[in-house]
XYZ file of C-alpha atoms in Angstrom:
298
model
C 48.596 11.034 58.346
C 46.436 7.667 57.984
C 48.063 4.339 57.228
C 45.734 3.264 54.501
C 46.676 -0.277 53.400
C 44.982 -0.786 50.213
C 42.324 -0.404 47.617
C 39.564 -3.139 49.258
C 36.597 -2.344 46.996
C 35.021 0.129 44.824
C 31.087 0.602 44.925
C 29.148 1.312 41.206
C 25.630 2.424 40.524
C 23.608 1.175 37.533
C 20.200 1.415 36.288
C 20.419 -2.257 35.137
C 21.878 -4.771 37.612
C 21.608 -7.924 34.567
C 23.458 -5.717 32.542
C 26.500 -6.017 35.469
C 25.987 -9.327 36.553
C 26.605 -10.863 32.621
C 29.463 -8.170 32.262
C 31.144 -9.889 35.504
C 30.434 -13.154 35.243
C 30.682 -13.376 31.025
C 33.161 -10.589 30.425
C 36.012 -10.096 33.255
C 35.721 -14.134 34.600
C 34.200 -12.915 38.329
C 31.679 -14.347 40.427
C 28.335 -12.725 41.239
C 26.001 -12.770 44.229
C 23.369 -10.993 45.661
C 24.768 -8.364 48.301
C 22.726 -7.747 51.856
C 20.269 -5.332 52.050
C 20.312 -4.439 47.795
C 23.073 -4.412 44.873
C 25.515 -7.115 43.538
C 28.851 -8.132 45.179
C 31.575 -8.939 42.423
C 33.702 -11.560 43.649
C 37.400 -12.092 42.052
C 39.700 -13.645 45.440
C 39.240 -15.195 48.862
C 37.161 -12.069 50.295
C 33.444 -12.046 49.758
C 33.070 -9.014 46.923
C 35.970 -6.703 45.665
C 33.449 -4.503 43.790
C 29.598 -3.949 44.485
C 27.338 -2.205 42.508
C 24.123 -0.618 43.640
C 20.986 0.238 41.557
C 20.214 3.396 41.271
C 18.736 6.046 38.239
C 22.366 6.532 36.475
C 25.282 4.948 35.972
C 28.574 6.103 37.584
C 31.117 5.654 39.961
C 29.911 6.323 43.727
C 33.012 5.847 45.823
C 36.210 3.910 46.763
C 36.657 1.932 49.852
C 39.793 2.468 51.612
C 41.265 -0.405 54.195
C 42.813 0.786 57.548
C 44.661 -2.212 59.214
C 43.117 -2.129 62.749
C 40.616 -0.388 65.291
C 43.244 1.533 66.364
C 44.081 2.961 63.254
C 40.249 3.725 62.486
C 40.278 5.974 65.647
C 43.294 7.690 64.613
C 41.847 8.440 61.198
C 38.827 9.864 62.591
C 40.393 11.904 65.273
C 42.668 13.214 62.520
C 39.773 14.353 60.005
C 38.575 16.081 63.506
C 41.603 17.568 64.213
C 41.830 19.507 61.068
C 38.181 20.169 60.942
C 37.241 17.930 58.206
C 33.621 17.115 57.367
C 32.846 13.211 57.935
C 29.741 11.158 58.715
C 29.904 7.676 60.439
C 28.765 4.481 58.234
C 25.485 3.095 59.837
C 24.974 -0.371 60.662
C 23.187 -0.931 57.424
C 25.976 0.308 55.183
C 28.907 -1.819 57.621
C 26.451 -4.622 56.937
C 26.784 -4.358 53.151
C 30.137 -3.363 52.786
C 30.862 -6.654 55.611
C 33.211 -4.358 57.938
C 33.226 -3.240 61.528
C 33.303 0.305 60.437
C 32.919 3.002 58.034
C 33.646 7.197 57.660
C 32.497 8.345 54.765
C 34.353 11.734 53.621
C 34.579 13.740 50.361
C 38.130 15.307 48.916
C 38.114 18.659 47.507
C 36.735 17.596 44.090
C 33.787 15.425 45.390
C 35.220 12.196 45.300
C 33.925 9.976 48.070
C 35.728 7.760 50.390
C 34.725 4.913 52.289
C 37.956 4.366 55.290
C 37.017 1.003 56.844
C 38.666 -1.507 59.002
C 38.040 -5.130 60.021
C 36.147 -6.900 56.724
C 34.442 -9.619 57.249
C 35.537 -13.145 55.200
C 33.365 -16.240 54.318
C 36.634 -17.871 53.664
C 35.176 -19.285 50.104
C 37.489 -19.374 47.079
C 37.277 -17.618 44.066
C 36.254 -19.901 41.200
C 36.354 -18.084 38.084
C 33.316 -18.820 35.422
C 35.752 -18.179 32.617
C 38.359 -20.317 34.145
C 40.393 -17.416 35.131
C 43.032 -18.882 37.914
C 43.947 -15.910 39.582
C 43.286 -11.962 40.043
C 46.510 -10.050 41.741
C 44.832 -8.930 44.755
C 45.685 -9.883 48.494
C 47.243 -7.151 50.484
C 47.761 -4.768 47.596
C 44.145 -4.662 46.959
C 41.894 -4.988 43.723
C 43.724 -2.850 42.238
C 43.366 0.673 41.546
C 41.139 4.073 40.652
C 41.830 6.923 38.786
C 39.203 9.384 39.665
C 38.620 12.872 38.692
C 39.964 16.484 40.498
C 39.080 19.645 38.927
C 40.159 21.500 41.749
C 43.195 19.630 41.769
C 46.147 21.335 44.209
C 43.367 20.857 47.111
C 43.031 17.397 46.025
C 46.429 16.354 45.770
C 46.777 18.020 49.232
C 44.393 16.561 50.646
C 45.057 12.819 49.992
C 48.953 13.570 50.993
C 48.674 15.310 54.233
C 45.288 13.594 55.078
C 45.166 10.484 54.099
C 48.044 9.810 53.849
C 49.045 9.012 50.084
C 52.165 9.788 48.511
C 52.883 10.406 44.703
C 54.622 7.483 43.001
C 55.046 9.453 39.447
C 53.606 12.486 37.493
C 52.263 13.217 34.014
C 51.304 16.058 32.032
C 48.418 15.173 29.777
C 48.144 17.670 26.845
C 44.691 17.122 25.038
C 45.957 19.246 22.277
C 49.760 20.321 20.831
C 48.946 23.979 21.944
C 46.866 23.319 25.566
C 47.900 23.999 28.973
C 48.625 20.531 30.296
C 46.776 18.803 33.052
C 48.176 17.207 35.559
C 47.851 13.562 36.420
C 49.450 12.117 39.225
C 49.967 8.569 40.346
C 49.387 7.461 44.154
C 50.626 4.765 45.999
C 49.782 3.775 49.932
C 51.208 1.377 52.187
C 51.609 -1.553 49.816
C 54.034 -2.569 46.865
C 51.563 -1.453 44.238
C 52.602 1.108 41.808
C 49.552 3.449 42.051
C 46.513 1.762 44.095
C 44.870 5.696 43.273
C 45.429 8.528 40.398
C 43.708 11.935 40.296
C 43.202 13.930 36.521
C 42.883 17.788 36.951
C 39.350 17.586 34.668
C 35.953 16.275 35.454
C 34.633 13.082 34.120
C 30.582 12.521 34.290
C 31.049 9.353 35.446
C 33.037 9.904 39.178
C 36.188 7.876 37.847
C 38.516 7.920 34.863
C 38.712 3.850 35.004
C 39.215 1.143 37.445
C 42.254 -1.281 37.009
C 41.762 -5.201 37.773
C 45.236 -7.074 37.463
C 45.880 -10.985 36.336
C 48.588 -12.963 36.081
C 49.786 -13.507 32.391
C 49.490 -12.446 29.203
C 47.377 -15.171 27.969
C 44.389 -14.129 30.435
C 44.823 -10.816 29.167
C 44.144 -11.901 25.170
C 41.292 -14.345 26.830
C 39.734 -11.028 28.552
C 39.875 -9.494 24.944
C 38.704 -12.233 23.174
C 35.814 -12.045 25.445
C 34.874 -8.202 25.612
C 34.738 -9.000 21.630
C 32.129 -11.929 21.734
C 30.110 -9.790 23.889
C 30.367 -6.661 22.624
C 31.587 -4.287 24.584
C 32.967 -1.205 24.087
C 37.123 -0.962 23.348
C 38.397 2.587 24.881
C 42.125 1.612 24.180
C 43.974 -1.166 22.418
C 46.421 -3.226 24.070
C 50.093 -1.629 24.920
C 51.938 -0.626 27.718
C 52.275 1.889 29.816
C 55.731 3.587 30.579
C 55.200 4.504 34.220
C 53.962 1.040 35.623
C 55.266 -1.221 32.814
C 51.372 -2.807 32.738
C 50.606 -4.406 29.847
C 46.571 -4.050 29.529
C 43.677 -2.746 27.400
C 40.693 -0.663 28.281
C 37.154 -1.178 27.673
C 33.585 0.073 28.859
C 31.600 -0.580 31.862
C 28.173 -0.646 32.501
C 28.377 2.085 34.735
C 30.154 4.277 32.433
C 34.277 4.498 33.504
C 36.430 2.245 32.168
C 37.925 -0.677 33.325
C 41.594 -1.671 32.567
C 42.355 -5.484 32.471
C 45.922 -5.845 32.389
C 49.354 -8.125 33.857
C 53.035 -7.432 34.756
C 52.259 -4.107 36.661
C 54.794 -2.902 39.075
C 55.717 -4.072 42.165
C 58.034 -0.903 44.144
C 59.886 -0.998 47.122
C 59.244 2.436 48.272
C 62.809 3.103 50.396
C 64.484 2.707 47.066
C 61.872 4.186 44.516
C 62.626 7.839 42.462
C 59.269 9.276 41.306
C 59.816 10.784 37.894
C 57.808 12.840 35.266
C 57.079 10.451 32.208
C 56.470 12.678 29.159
C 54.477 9.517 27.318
C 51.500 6.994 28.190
C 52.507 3.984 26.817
C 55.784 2.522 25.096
C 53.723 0.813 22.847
C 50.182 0.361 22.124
C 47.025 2.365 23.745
C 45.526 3.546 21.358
C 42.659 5.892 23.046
C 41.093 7.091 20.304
C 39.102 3.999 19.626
C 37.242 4.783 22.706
C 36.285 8.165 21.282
C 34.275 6.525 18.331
C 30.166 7.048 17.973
C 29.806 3.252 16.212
């Protein structure tokens, strides 16, 4: 299996770059600049970008990167994906370039979902200075946070980011859409850092490529001054404020410009993985989330 460190980035497509840059910049309190060779690098810690969104003719999700700690354990991913006859294509300088790392395969799970396994980024060394005063996203070796990203054909899924790359399941739930449906599965994935989930895969498709994205800050207070913001501006709520059972984060939901949601929350999780017990939680939250504000038309 691969020794996948952490969440480093996601990449985003939009039809309307502005439209990303204010939502950054005016909404979740990141910094913006102009990425090499096309697209918008979303800056929120020490590294140059955490997130970086490409134009393109729709909005979605295009794919997560994936951080592998060395050159050695690049080569050891690759010859593994070989090994069990698994389809990947090499990054090209021009994608490295963008992404700022020494290297890139590119391969699709089951379901579609595309990852980006990369080692060596490249840092400017410049610090993250918030435009809405935001001190501090919780990043560094557990990553930006995490994805939740879509598996209709979900037992190949699941198997494949276990015995591929390398993921193992931190807790489980059984979403029910209705009192008398089959439940779908949901399952929470962690990878070699303390993060409760830096990845979760939902047995249904989503037209975006990703359920929602997760950014994490360090108190409460940033949390209400994230909300107070999304409000000024006017972007879409998908769930109220409340927290969830599994990682005890305490965070609401709201639109993107590219389609998914993105969770801002605090207070998520930190597991020490010898001593952890994953578990079946039969609720979302213990209080709050409510979801169905994201399913009104106003």
């Amino acid at each position: 299996m691969m020794d996948i460190r952490s969440l480093g980035y996601f990449v985003a497509q939009t039809d309307n770059l502005p439209e990303w840059q204010a939502y950054a910049e005016n909404v979740l309190g990141m910094m913006t600049s102009e990425a090499p060779n096309g697209g918008l690098y979303l800056k929120m810690d020490d590294r140059p970008f955490r997130m970086l969104i490409v134009e393109g003719d729709d909005k979605r999700y295009l794919s997560s990167g994936w951080e592998l700690g060395s050159l050695e354990a690049f080569n050891n991913a690759t010859e593994l994906l070989d090994e069990k006859g698994i389809a990947w294509e090499k990054g090209d300088s021009t994608m490295c370039q963008q992404r700022g790392v020494q290297d890139i395969a590119l391969v699709r799970d089951p379901s579609g979902n595309l990852h980006e396994l990369y080692w060596g980024y490249c840092s400017d060394c410049q610090p993250f200075i918030s435009p809405q005063g935001v001190p501090k996203f919780v990043t560094g070796d557990m990553g930006l946070g995490h994805t939740v990203l879509p598996a209709p054909n979900f037992d190949e899924t699941l198997s494949f980011l276990k015995e591929v790359l390398g993921f193992a399941v931190s807790d489980i739930f059984n979403f029910k859409p209705a009192p008398d449906a089959d439940p779908l599965p949901i399952y929470f994935l962690h990878c070699s850092n303390p993060r409760h989930h830096s990845l979760a895969i939902c047995a249904f498709p989503v037209p975006s490529g990703c359920v929602h994205a997760m950014v994490e800050v360090e108190n409460m207070t940033e949390v209400g001054r994230a909300h107070d913001r999304h409000q000024a501006h006017g972007v879409k709520l998908s769930a109220t404020i409340g927290q969830h059972l599994n990682d005890k984060m305490t965070s609401f939901y709201m639109k993107t410009p590219s389609g998914f949601d993105m969770e801002f929350g605090y207070g998520g999780l930190q597991v020490d993985w010898q001593e952890h017990s994953a578990f079946e939680f039969t609720r979302v939250s213990m209080w709050g989330h409510d979801f169905s504000v994201g399913q009104s038309t106003e």
